[in-house]
Amino acid sequence: MKIDEKEIIRQKEIMDKVKTKNPAGLLCKIVTLGCQQNESDSEKLAGMLTKMGYGFTEDSENASLILFNTCAVRENAEKKLFGKIGALKLLKEKNPDLLIGVCGCLPQQKVMEEKFKKSYKFVDIVFGTHSLYRFPEILYKAISDHKAVRDIADIEGEVSEGIPTLRSNGIKAYVSIMYGCNNFCSYCVVPYVRGRERSRDYRDILQEINELSKSGYKEVMLLGQNVNSYSGGLDFANLLKKVSDIEDIERIRFMTSHPKDLSDEVIDIMAERENICNQLHLPVQSGSDRMLEKMNRRYDIEHYMGIVNKLKSKIPDVALSTDIIVGFPGETMEDFEKTMELLKKVRYDTIYSFIYSRRYGTPAYDMPDVMSEEDKHKNFERMLELQNSISLEKNKALVGTVQTVLVEGLSKTNKLMQSGRNEGGKLVHFKGTNDLVGKFVSVKITEVNTWTLTGELI
Ligand code: 5AD
Ligand code: SF4
């Protein structure tokens, strides 16, 4: 269900009230942890803050509001956050007018409520994922009442349209097409903190992308926890076709695809349409059927390899990436070796691997371990070593080829070089001028390492 338009208008009126109440020149520092969905939510926070008269800073000392948009997927994200907040306590004592806010997935967990109340009293604003659209009201309350505001709504199943957005990039844009997840993989906290699946109306999505195209965006990334079960008036395959018909959007990517739901039709559309990138993120999590069953993934390796083979035969240059969890409860060396075999068979371009982290409230929380933490870490390292050698080999095969690169600006690591990405999503460095930013150029690859390609403009 859509959040009532009147409610969004009411929030916009509150934005004006904050703007008149605050002195000009206030700055906010937004710290985004976690996934692309969070980055996309932070762009909405930034959009609302702009309308409320805030500017932005990276420097905590200059900020009058520091806002953490948090992740709850693994324990280290939580530790990182509390470390960062703890470090601000002194600053807050020095500057009592400083507002500190925490939002996103972490506070949406019930267990966090007490923690904020007891140990992090100096945090002024706490709100969860379902309250994002109410941020203006929450901030206004904190400013006017000079006391902590905690707003963890339980209501879910809603989609909000019309929230102002300040995108961090003028060339490629994240576009959420759906929110939440119904899959309940046994290790994962996402369905609990982001709620059940709900899709945006396809007309709202198309309107947003049309506007992006008119403002000069060249690339869109369609976002959802499981885009293949999109159901906003069209199925995902038909949404993709309509997005692909929009003029001047030259690259379309989407994530994440669940292997149980990726249809042949989507693969065919990827193969047929020029502007849908030959790139797919297809999380496998484990190479062992026994583990996949315990993870509640609802596919087996035979099914997964069926998709991979179809992709490779229809789109020979497809760039594949995946997520892997090492050390899921009950994983044996034999299970782990099956994941290693899978990596050798699929030969992904990139993998994102994680050591399993127990998440309170998930079905896997109580499942017993059979492997020591030390062995899990050793396996993790072995896996990275294997994947690094595969990534390097795959990159070496690109030496001498010409790659089409969408230029994004000066490289973060080498200020003498421009950087951008090829169709497969790989980072490419080359010598070039700033006027190329936002354009597609051809780069002949001359050198590679595990993670990046370097070449010459042709
Ligand atoms: N522990 C480790 N990794 C996890 N992921 C999700 N939950 C956990 C967990 N509890 C990983 C999965 C998912 C990615 C986004 O994060 O691999 O695909
Ligand atoms: Fe988590 Fe599974 Fe949903 Fe992905 S599909 S968000 S891993 S529950």
Tab-separated table of C-alpha atoms and ligand atoms in Angstrom:
chain	number	residue	atom	x	y	z
A	1	MET	CA	0.000	0.000	0.000
A	2	LYS	CA	1.173	3.517	-0.778
A	3	ILE	CA	1.570	5.957	2.059
A	4	ASP	CA	-1.136	8.586	1.730
A	5	GLU	CA	-0.014	11.518	-0.405
A	6	LYS	CA	-1.394	13.854	2.270
A	7	GLU	CA	1.043	12.379	4.775
A	8	ILE	CA	3.984	13.115	2.467
A	9	ILE	CA	2.666	16.669	1.985
A	10	ARG	CA	2.436	17.015	5.795
A	11	GLN	CA	6.069	15.886	6.090
A	12	LYS	CA	7.048	18.449	3.456
A	13	GLU	CA	5.343	21.171	5.490
A	14	ILE	CA	7.368	20.066	8.515
A	15	MET	CA	10.518	20.328	6.372
A	16	ASP	CA	9.674	24.011	5.849
A	17	LYS	CA	9.116	24.435	9.593
A	18	VAL	CA	12.550	22.960	10.370
A	19	LYS	CA	14.082	25.264	7.778
A	20	THR	CA	12.583	28.393	9.347
A	21	LYS	CA	13.464	27.258	12.864
A	22	ASN	CA	17.103	26.484	12.130
A	23	PRO	CA	19.763	29.108	11.538
A	24	ALA	CA	21.223	29.048	8.042
A	25	GLY	CA	24.407	27.136	7.344
A	26	LEU	CA	23.777	24.093	9.522
A	27	LEU	CA	25.672	21.050	8.363
A	28	CYS	CA	24.862	17.347	8.575
A	29	LYS	CA	27.227	14.417	8.358
A	30	ILE	CA	25.565	11.242	7.075
A	31	VAL	CA	27.417	7.982	7.685
A	32	THR	CA	26.037	5.124	5.595
A	33	LEU	CA	26.838	1.556	6.555
A	34	GLY	CA	25.760	-1.571	4.696
A	35	CYS	CA	24.179	-2.287	1.344
A	36	GLN	CA	22.983	-0.343	-1.722
A	37	GLN	CA	19.485	-0.139	-0.276
A	38	ASN	CA	20.927	1.824	2.626
A	39	GLU	CA	22.857	4.052	0.240
A	40	SER	CA	19.623	4.693	-1.580
A	41	ASP	CA	17.832	5.481	1.705
A	42	SER	CA	20.642	7.883	2.626
A	43	GLU	CA	20.027	9.732	-0.633
A	44	LYS	CA	16.455	10.256	0.565
A	45	LEU	CA	17.659	11.435	3.982
A	46	ALA	CA	19.984	13.853	2.181
A	47	GLY	CA	17.111	15.046	-0.025
A	48	MET	CA	14.902	15.746	2.986
A	49	LEU	CA	17.772	17.439	4.846
A	50	THR	CA	18.442	19.722	1.885
A	51	LYS	CA	14.807	20.833	1.923
A	52	MET	CA	15.199	21.451	5.662
A	53	GLY	CA	18.043	23.857	4.975
A	54	TYR	CA	20.993	21.615	5.833
A	55	GLY	CA	24.281	21.448	3.979
A	56	PHE	CA	26.671	18.507	4.234
A	57	THR	CA	30.092	17.870	5.734
A	58	GLU	CA	32.443	14.949	6.234
A	59	ASP	CA	33.864	16.513	9.372
A	60	SER	CA	32.161	15.631	12.695
A	61	GLU	CA	33.530	18.777	14.393
A	62	ASN	CA	31.652	21.007	11.921
A	63	ALA	CA	28.401	19.087	11.981
A	64	SER	CA	25.312	20.053	13.930
A	65	LEU	CA	23.697	16.718	13.077
A	66	ILE	CA	25.478	13.380	12.676
A	67	LEU	CA	23.234	10.672	11.300
A	68	PHE	CA	24.189	6.987	11.090
A	69	ASN	CA	22.209	4.906	8.602
A	70	THR	CA	22.921	1.434	9.916
A	71	CYS	CA	23.210	-2.215	8.889
A	72	ALA	CA	22.274	-5.273	10.958
A	73	VAL	CA	23.236	-8.100	8.628
A	74	ARG	CA	26.398	-9.105	10.489
A	75	GLU	CA	27.674	-8.492	13.987
A	76	ASN	CA	30.739	-6.566	12.833
A	77	ALA	CA	28.485	-3.885	11.275
A	78	GLU	CA	26.920	-3.482	14.719
A	79	LYS	CA	30.295	-3.343	16.482
A	80	LYS	CA	31.566	-0.785	13.987
A	81	LEU	CA	28.536	1.410	14.615
A	82	PHE	CA	28.733	1.353	18.402
A	83	GLY	CA	32.456	2.076	18.175
A	84	LYS	CA	31.744	5.130	16.039
A	85	ILE	CA	28.923	6.376	18.280
A	86	GLY	CA	30.952	5.808	21.461
A	87	ALA	CA	33.717	7.947	19.991
A	88	LEU	CA	31.263	10.866	19.666
A	89	LYS	CA	30.367	11.027	23.342
A	90	LEU	CA	33.187	13.469	24.064
A	91	LEU	CA	32.266	15.673	21.139
A	92	LYS	CA	28.679	15.762	22.364
A	93	GLU	CA	29.866	16.837	25.839
A	94	LYS	CA	31.902	19.639	24.262
A	95	ASN	CA	29.048	20.659	21.977
A	96	PRO	CA	25.663	19.931	23.628
A	97	ASP	CA	23.806	21.368	20.612
A	98	LEU	CA	25.123	18.555	18.428
A	99	LEU	CA	22.367	16.112	17.481
A	100	ILE	CA	23.267	12.444	17.008
A	101	GLY	CA	20.889	10.176	15.107
A	102	VAL	CA	20.787	6.453	14.359
A	103	CYS	CA	18.418	5.036	11.750
A	104	GLY	CA	18.016	2.086	9.399
A	105	CYS	CA	18.117	-1.642	10.053
A	106	LEU	CA	19.850	-1.815	13.430
A	107	PRO	CA	17.335	0.116	15.551
A	108	GLN	CA	14.496	-1.731	13.817
A	109	GLN	CA	15.571	-4.813	15.832
A	110	LYS	CA	13.598	-5.130	19.039
A	111	VAL	CA	16.688	-6.047	21.084
A	112	MET	CA	18.257	-2.671	20.330
A	113	GLU	CA	15.583	-0.618	22.067
A	114	GLU	CA	16.945	-1.245	25.576
A	115	LYS	CA	20.527	-0.769	24.447
A	116	PHE	CA	19.829	2.767	23.210
A	117	LYS	CA	17.781	3.614	26.278
A	118	LYS	CA	20.341	2.328	28.755
A	119	SER	CA	23.802	2.677	27.264
A	120	TYR	CA	23.455	5.296	24.539
A	121	LYS	CA	21.269	7.928	26.183
A	122	PHE	CA	23.216	10.689	24.466
A	123	VAL	CA	21.845	9.573	21.076
A	124	ASP	CA	19.071	12.092	20.340
A	125	ILE	CA	17.231	10.448	17.463
A	126	VAL	CA	16.574	6.757	16.864
A	127	PHE	CA	14.288	5.516	14.097
A	128	GLY	CA	13.889	2.355	12.047
A	129	THR	CA	13.466	1.554	8.355
A	130	HIS	CA	9.667	1.868	8.430
A	131	SER	CA	9.844	5.454	9.729
A	132	LEU	CA	12.154	6.852	7.039
A	133	TYR	CA	9.465	9.031	5.448
A	134	ARG	CA	8.680	10.515	8.886
A	135	PHE	CA	12.256	11.764	9.394
A	136	PRO	CA	11.242	15.485	9.135
A	137	GLU	CA	8.703	15.084	11.945
A	138	ILE	CA	11.174	13.148	14.102
A	139	LEU	CA	13.925	15.734	13.604
A	140	TYR	CA	11.523	18.600	14.254
A	141	LYS	CA	10.471	17.023	17.555
A	142	ALA	CA	14.101	16.527	18.634
A	143	ILE	CA	14.943	20.161	17.810
A	144	SER	CA	11.839	21.664	19.431
A	145	ASP	CA	11.533	19.476	22.539
A	146	HIS	CA	15.267	19.164	23.298
A	147	LYS	CA	14.846	15.518	24.228
A	148	ALA	CA	15.523	12.144	22.690
A	149	VAL	CA	13.045	10.901	20.060
A	150	ARG	CA	12.754	7.159	19.497
A	151	ASP	CA	10.420	6.115	16.706
A	152	ILE	CA	10.485	2.435	15.840
A	153	ALA	CA	7.269	1.830	13.928
A	154	ASP	CA	6.107	-1.747	13.632
A	155	ILE	CA	3.798	-0.962	10.753
A	156	GLU	CA	5.140	-2.301	7.546
A	157	GLY	CA	3.986	-3.181	4.078
A	158	GLU	CA	3.979	0.404	2.913
A	159	VAL	CA	5.669	2.175	0.040
A	160	SER	CA	6.270	5.909	0.083
A	161	GLU	CA	6.483	7.990	-3.090
A	162	GLY	CA	7.493	11.591	-3.480
A	163	ILE	CA	10.248	11.820	-0.856
A	164	PRO	CA	12.870	14.297	-2.085
A	165	THR	CA	16.138	12.612	-3.082
A	166	LEU	CA	19.651	14.024	-3.316
A	167	ARG	CA	21.675	11.534	-5.329
A	168	SER	CA	25.355	11.239	-4.624
A	169	ASN	CA	26.211	10.616	-8.263
A	170	GLY	CA	25.032	12.462	-11.376
A	171	ILE	CA	25.745	9.672	-13.828
A	172	LYS	CA	24.360	6.466	-12.381
A	173	ALA	CA	21.384	6.186	-10.077
A	174	TYR	CA	19.983	3.645	-7.672
A	175	VAL	CA	16.266	3.076	-8.133
A	176	SER	CA	14.464	0.952	-5.544
A	177	ILE	CA	11.747	-1.098	-7.193
A	178	MET	CA	10.659	-2.995	-4.095
A	179	TYR	CA	11.305	-3.188	-0.386
A	180	GLY	CA	11.526	-6.011	2.140
A	181	CYS	CA	11.942	-9.740	1.717
A	182	ASN	CA	9.748	-12.827	2.133
A	183	ASN	CA	12.426	-15.449	1.826
A	184	PHE	CA	13.509	-15.965	5.417
A	185	CYS	CA	16.875	-17.527	4.679
A	186	SER	CA	17.670	-19.025	8.067
A	187	TYR	CA	20.748	-16.840	8.725
A	188	CYS	CA	19.300	-13.509	7.635
A	189	VAL	CA	17.859	-10.641	9.614
A	190	VAL	CA	16.592	-8.657	6.613
A	191	PRO	CA	12.956	-9.894	6.590
A	192	TYR	CA	12.700	-8.870	10.245
A	193	VAL	CA	14.160	-5.389	9.863
A	194	ARG	CA	12.885	-4.465	6.407
A	195	GLY	CA	9.547	-6.268	6.593
A	196	ARG	CA	7.603	-8.215	3.982
A	197	GLU	CA	7.998	-7.717	0.263
A	198	ARG	CA	6.177	-4.809	-1.286
A	199	SER	CA	6.666	-3.465	-4.786
A	200	ARG	CA	6.441	0.076	-6.077
A	201	ASP	CA	3.867	0.677	-8.785
A	202	TYR	CA	5.632	0.249	-12.129
A	203	ARG	CA	4.305	3.646	-13.314
A	204	ASP	CA	6.075	5.408	-10.425
A	205	ILE	CA	9.304	3.575	-11.249
A	206	LEU	CA	9.107	4.432	-14.946
A	207	GLN	CA	8.341	8.058	-14.182
A	208	GLU	CA	11.369	8.270	-11.890
A	209	ILE	CA	13.665	6.721	-14.510
A	210	ASN	CA	12.261	8.970	-17.250
A	211	GLU	CA	13.108	11.971	-15.094
A	212	LEU	CA	16.589	10.590	-14.432
A	213	SER	CA	17.112	10.182	-18.148
A	214	LYS	CA	16.035	13.790	-18.771
A	215	SER	CA	18.486	14.993	-16.114
A	216	GLY	CA	21.342	13.273	-17.919
A	217	TYR	CA	21.693	9.984	-16.026
A	218	LYS	CA	23.127	7.229	-18.186
A	219	GLU	CA	22.872	4.229	-15.891
A	220	VAL	CA	20.316	2.871	-13.444
A	221	MET	CA	20.610	0.085	-10.919
A	222	LEU	CA	17.224	-1.403	-10.033
A	223	LEU	CA	17.286	-2.373	-6.372
A	224	GLY	CA	15.384	-4.921	-4.307
A	225	GLN	CA	16.238	-7.801	-1.959
A	226	ASN	CA	14.791	-10.182	-4.543
A	227	VAL	CA	14.018	-8.271	-7.735
A	228	ASN	CA	12.776	-11.408	-9.494
A	229	SER	CA	9.646	-11.479	-7.376
A	230	TYR	CA	8.758	-7.875	-8.250
A	231	SER	CA	4.961	-7.488	-8.518
A	232	GLY	CA	4.063	-3.801	-8.898
A	233	GLY	CA	1.542	-4.215	-11.705
A	234	LEU	CA	3.967	-6.029	-14.008
A	235	ASP	CA	6.336	-8.923	-13.433
A	236	PHE	CA	10.076	-8.246	-13.355
A	237	ALA	CA	10.690	-9.340	-16.955
A	238	ASN	CA	8.119	-6.864	-18.265
A	239	LEU	CA	9.346	-4.093	-15.975
A	240	LEU	CA	12.846	-4.657	-17.373
A	241	LYS	CA	11.558	-4.360	-20.937
A	242	LYS	CA	9.778	-1.086	-20.153
A	243	VAL	CA	12.866	0.348	-18.429
A	244	SER	CA	14.985	-0.755	-21.346
A	245	ASP	CA	12.674	1.173	-23.722
A	246	ILE	CA	13.400	4.474	-21.954
A	247	GLU	CA	15.517	6.683	-24.174
A	248	ASP	CA	19.088	7.607	-23.218
A	249	ILE	CA	19.370	5.133	-20.334
A	250	GLU	CA	22.260	3.238	-21.805
A	251	ARG	CA	23.018	0.871	-18.956
A	252	ILE	CA	20.599	-1.047	-16.761
A	253	ARG	CA	21.717	-3.264	-13.926
A	254	PHE	CA	19.654	-4.917	-11.235
A	255	MET	CA	20.223	-6.636	-7.934
A	256	THR	CA	19.667	-8.873	-6.075
A	257	SER	CA	18.460	-11.929	-7.986
A	258	HIS	CA	17.474	-15.020	-6.039
A	259	PRO	CA	18.432	-18.222	-7.909
A	260	LYS	CA	15.064	-19.808	-7.101
A	261	ASP	CA	13.188	-16.995	-8.891
A	262	LEU	CA	15.389	-15.907	-11.819
A	263	SER	CA	13.355	-16.797	-14.914
A	264	ASP	CA	14.509	-17.856	-18.369
A	265	GLU	CA	12.569	-14.894	-19.694
A	266	VAL	CA	14.789	-12.456	-17.758
A	267	ILE	CA	17.907	-14.176	-19.118
A	268	ASP	CA	16.503	-13.888	-22.666
A	269	ILE	CA	15.746	-10.183	-22.182
A	270	MET	CA	19.278	-9.609	-20.869
A	271	ALA	CA	20.644	-11.329	-23.962
A	272	GLU	CA	18.383	-9.435	-26.380
A	273	ARG	CA	18.536	-5.900	-25.065
A	274	GLU	CA	21.663	-3.855	-25.701
A	275	ASN	CA	21.172	-1.542	-22.735
A	276	ILE	CA	20.735	-4.291	-20.134
A	277	CYS	CA	24.250	-4.989	-18.901
A	278	ASN	CA	25.734	-8.431	-19.330
A	279	GLN	CA	26.303	-8.653	-15.638
A	280	LEU	CA	24.537	-10.532	-12.869
A	281	HIS	CA	24.898	-10.846	-9.122
A	282	LEU	CA	23.566	-14.284	-8.236
A	283	PRO	CA	24.176	-15.161	-4.581
A	284	VAL	CA	24.787	-18.886	-4.126
A	285	GLN	CA	25.789	-18.810	-0.396
A	286	SER	CA	27.218	-22.364	-0.444
A	287	GLY	CA	28.262	-25.099	-2.863
A	288	SER	CA	26.768	-27.821	-0.656
A	289	ASP	CA	23.133	-28.902	-1.048
A	290	ARG	CA	23.108	-29.928	2.610
A	291	MET	CA	23.971	-26.360	3.655
A	292	LEU	CA	21.564	-24.788	1.155
A	293	GLU	CA	18.778	-26.793	2.715
A	294	LYS	CA	19.722	-25.684	6.244
A	295	MET	CA	19.930	-22.110	4.965
A	296	ASN	CA	16.382	-22.416	3.561
A	297	ARG	CA	17.533	-21.259	0.148
A	298	ARG	CA	15.067	-23.494	-1.729
A	299	TYR	CA	17.322	-24.459	-4.660
A	300	ASP	CA	20.104	-26.966	-5.087
A	301	ILE	CA	23.424	-26.756	-6.910
A	302	GLU	CA	22.036	-28.604	-9.931
A	303	HIS	CA	19.399	-25.889	-10.348
A	304	TYR	CA	21.965	-23.132	-9.748
A	305	MET	CA	24.394	-24.575	-12.308
A	306	GLY	CA	21.493	-24.854	-14.767
A	307	ILE	CA	21.043	-21.070	-14.549
A	308	VAL	CA	24.782	-20.394	-14.794
A	309	ASN	CA	25.087	-22.579	-17.888
A	310	LYS	CA	22.072	-20.933	-19.516
A	311	LEU	CA	23.532	-17.495	-18.789
A	312	LYS	CA	26.916	-18.430	-20.203
A	313	SER	CA	25.473	-19.967	-23.356
A	314	LYS	CA	23.110	-17.055	-24.095
A	315	ILE	CA	25.451	-14.267	-22.928
A	316	PRO	CA	29.015	-15.544	-23.450
A	317	ASP	CA	30.711	-12.461	-21.968
A	318	VAL	CA	28.448	-12.311	-18.880
A	319	ALA	CA	30.201	-11.074	-15.718
A	320	LEU	CA	29.046	-13.046	-12.701
A	321	SER	CA	29.369	-12.296	-9.014
A	322	THR	CA	28.063	-14.016	-5.916
A	323	ASP	CA	27.792	-13.990	-2.123
A	324	ILE	CA	29.184	-16.841	-0.032
A	325	ILE	CA	28.829	-17.566	3.665
A	326	VAL	CA	31.711	-19.498	5.218
A	327	GLY	CA	31.168	-21.438	8.446
A	328	PHE	CA	27.383	-21.655	8.511
A	329	PRO	CA	26.330	-23.796	11.516
A	330	GLY	CA	26.951	-27.465	10.772
A	331	GLU	CA	29.291	-26.796	7.837
A	332	THR	CA	31.966	-29.508	7.587
A	333	MET	CA	35.224	-29.508	5.604
A	334	GLU	CA	33.442	-31.641	3.016
A	335	ASP	CA	30.704	-29.002	2.593
A	336	PHE	CA	33.316	-26.267	2.339
A	337	GLU	CA	35.256	-28.185	-0.350
A	338	LYS	CA	32.054	-28.301	-2.387
A	339	THR	CA	31.947	-24.490	-2.330
A	340	MET	CA	35.577	-24.416	-3.511
A	341	GLU	CA	34.667	-26.781	-6.372
A	342	LEU	CA	31.752	-24.544	-7.317
A	343	LEU	CA	34.027	-21.488	-7.498
A	344	LYS	CA	36.342	-23.384	-9.840
A	345	LYS	CA	33.413	-24.457	-12.009
A	346	VAL	CA	31.586	-21.127	-12.257
A	347	ARG	CA	34.680	-18.909	-12.337
A	348	TYR	CA	32.993	-15.793	-10.986
A	349	ASP	CA	34.471	-12.399	-11.765
A	350	THR	CA	34.006	-11.342	-8.148
A	351	ILE	CA	32.744	-12.877	-4.936
A	352	TYR	CA	31.592	-11.232	-1.711
A	353	SER	CA	32.374	-13.662	1.075
A	354	PHE	CA	31.428	-13.472	4.733
A	355	ILE	CA	32.110	-15.540	7.793
A	356	TYR	CA	28.761	-16.547	9.249
A	357	SER	CA	27.549	-14.245	11.985
A	358	ARG	CA	24.809	-15.368	14.397
A	359	ARG	CA	21.835	-13.032	14.322
A	360	TYR	CA	19.439	-12.994	17.226
A	361	GLY	CA	15.878	-13.902	16.229
A	362	THR	CA	16.823	-15.851	13.077
A	363	PRO	CA	16.231	-19.639	12.814
A	364	ALA	CA	19.970	-20.378	12.500
A	365	TYR	CA	20.757	-18.568	15.756
A	366	ASP	CA	20.585	-21.781	17.815
A	367	MET	CA	21.984	-24.212	15.249
A	368	PRO	CA	25.116	-25.964	16.545
A	369	ASP	CA	28.576	-25.545	15.023
A	370	VAL	CA	30.884	-28.383	14.117
A	371	MET	CA	33.854	-26.322	12.963
A	372	SER	CA	36.202	-24.224	15.080
A	373	GLU	CA	36.402	-20.463	14.495
A	374	GLU	CA	40.056	-20.954	13.570
A	375	ASP	CA	39.191	-23.426	10.813
A	376	LYS	CA	36.452	-21.116	9.523
A	377	HIS	CA	38.992	-18.318	9.224
A	378	LYS	CA	41.493	-20.594	7.500
A	379	ASN	CA	38.824	-21.676	5.028
A	380	PHE	CA	37.830	-18.067	4.437
A	381	GLU	CA	41.446	-17.181	3.588
A	382	ARG	CA	41.829	-20.217	1.318
A	383	MET	CA	38.683	-19.246	-0.512
A	384	LEU	CA	39.862	-15.675	-1.043
A	385	GLU	CA	43.168	-16.947	-2.376
A	386	LEU	CA	41.417	-19.206	-4.872
A	387	GLN	CA	39.018	-16.475	-5.977
A	388	ASN	CA	41.776	-13.885	-6.294
A	389	SER	CA	43.656	-16.168	-8.664
A	390	ILE	CA	40.480	-16.726	-10.739
A	391	SER	CA	39.676	-12.979	-10.826
A	392	LEU	CA	43.233	-12.224	-11.923
A	393	GLU	CA	43.140	-14.857	-14.669
A	394	LYS	CA	39.833	-13.515	-15.922
A	395	ASN	CA	41.165	-9.957	-15.917
A	396	LYS	CA	44.369	-11.037	-17.725
A	397	ALA	CA	42.205	-12.396	-20.523
A	398	LEU	CA	40.976	-8.821	-21.070
A	399	VAL	CA	44.450	-7.426	-21.859
A	400	GLY	CA	44.398	-6.172	-25.462
A	401	THR	CA	40.597	-5.942	-25.604
A	402	VAL	CA	38.704	-2.661	-26.006
A	403	GLN	CA	36.245	-1.945	-23.188
A	404	THR	CA	33.415	0.587	-23.232
A	405	VAL	CA	33.737	2.647	-20.075
A	406	LEU	CA	31.246	5.049	-18.535
A	407	VAL	CA	33.570	7.690	-17.057
A	408	GLU	CA	32.874	8.632	-13.429
A	409	GLY	CA	35.756	10.982	-12.572
A	410	LEU	CA	39.230	10.989	-11.095
A	411	SER	CA	40.316	7.694	-9.575
A	412	LYS	CA	40.237	7.588	-5.783
A	413	THR	CA	43.595	5.812	-5.662
A	414	ASN	CA	45.457	7.594	-8.461
A	415	LYS	CA	44.519	11.235	-8.962
A	416	LEU	CA	46.286	11.313	-12.344
A	417	MET	CA	43.867	8.823	-13.820
A	418	GLN	CA	40.192	8.888	-14.733
A	419	SER	CA	38.091	5.950	-13.699
A	420	GLY	CA	34.864	4.331	-14.737
A	421	ARG	CA	33.298	0.919	-15.179
A	422	ASN	CA	32.966	-1.421	-18.120
A	423	GLU	CA	29.738	-3.218	-18.911
A	424	GLY	CA	30.634	-6.059	-16.542
A	425	GLY	CA	31.014	-3.553	-13.713
A	426	LYS	CA	34.827	-3.728	-13.508
A	427	LEU	CA	36.749	-0.634	-12.515
A	428	VAL	CA	38.888	0.726	-15.376
A	429	HIS	CA	41.601	3.396	-15.027
A	430	PHE	CA	42.977	5.454	-17.906
A	431	LYS	CA	44.616	8.827	-18.580
A	432	GLY	CA	41.988	11.320	-19.673
A	433	THR	CA	40.530	14.744	-19.160
A	434	ASN	CA	37.677	15.813	-16.869
A	435	ASP	CA	35.363	16.666	-19.765
A	436	LEU	CA	34.960	12.925	-20.360
A	437	VAL	CA	33.044	12.480	-17.103
A	438	GLY	CA	29.549	11.152	-17.822
A	439	LYS	CA	30.529	9.973	-21.320
A	440	PHE	CA	31.150	6.533	-22.760
A	441	VAL	CA	34.705	6.039	-24.025
A	442	SER	CA	36.669	3.156	-25.531
A	443	VAL	CA	39.681	2.019	-23.541
A	444	LYS	CA	42.227	-0.548	-24.715
A	445	ILE	CA	43.299	-2.615	-21.713
A	446	THR	CA	47.059	-2.745	-21.200
A	447	GLU	CA	47.528	-3.866	-17.589
A	448	VAL	CA	45.410	-5.596	-14.970
A	449	ASN	CA	45.473	-6.677	-11.360
A	450	THR	CA	42.988	-8.693	-9.283
A	451	TRP	CA	40.491	-5.869	-8.904
A	452	THR	CA	41.089	-3.279	-11.618
A	453	LEU	CA	41.922	-2.857	-15.290
A	454	THR	CA	44.156	-0.108	-16.682
A	455	GLY	CA	44.262	1.017	-20.282
A	456	GLU	CA	44.627	3.694	-22.934
A	457	LEU	CA	41.931	5.843	-24.415
A	458	ILE	CA	41.436	5.069	-28.112
B	1	5AD	N1	26.201	-13.938	8.430
B	1	5AD	C1	27.039	-13.808	7.380
B	1	5AD	N2	26.650	-13.351	6.192
B	1	5AD	C2	25.353	-13.011	6.035
B	1	5AD	N3	24.673	-12.530	4.982
B	1	5AD	C3	23.398	-12.328	5.344
B	1	5AD	N4	23.224	-12.680	6.623
B	1	5AD	C4	24.429	-13.120	7.087
B	1	5AD	C5	24.890	-13.621	8.316
B	1	5AD	N5	24.077	-13.764	9.366
B	1	5AD	C6	25.291	-12.313	3.666
B	1	5AD	C7	24.647	-13.177	2.584
B	1	5AD	C8	23.855	-12.177	1.784
B	1	5AD	C9	24.714	-10.936	1.931
B	1	5AD	C10	24.036	-9.656	1.621
B	1	5AD	O1	25.109	-10.969	3.286
B	1	5AD	O2	25.668	-13.744	1.801
B	1	5AD	O3	23.690	-12.555	0.444
B	2	SF4	FE1	18.190	-12.214	3.398
B	2	SF4	FE2	17.581	-14.383	1.938
B	2	SF4	FE3	16.018	-12.198	1.811
B	2	SF4	FE4	18.471	-12.132	0.739
B	2	SF4	S1	16.775	-13.467	0.071
B	2	SF4	S2	17.555	-10.557	2.037
B	2	SF4	S3	19.643	-13.436	2.136
B	2	SF4	S4	16.335	-13.501	3.597
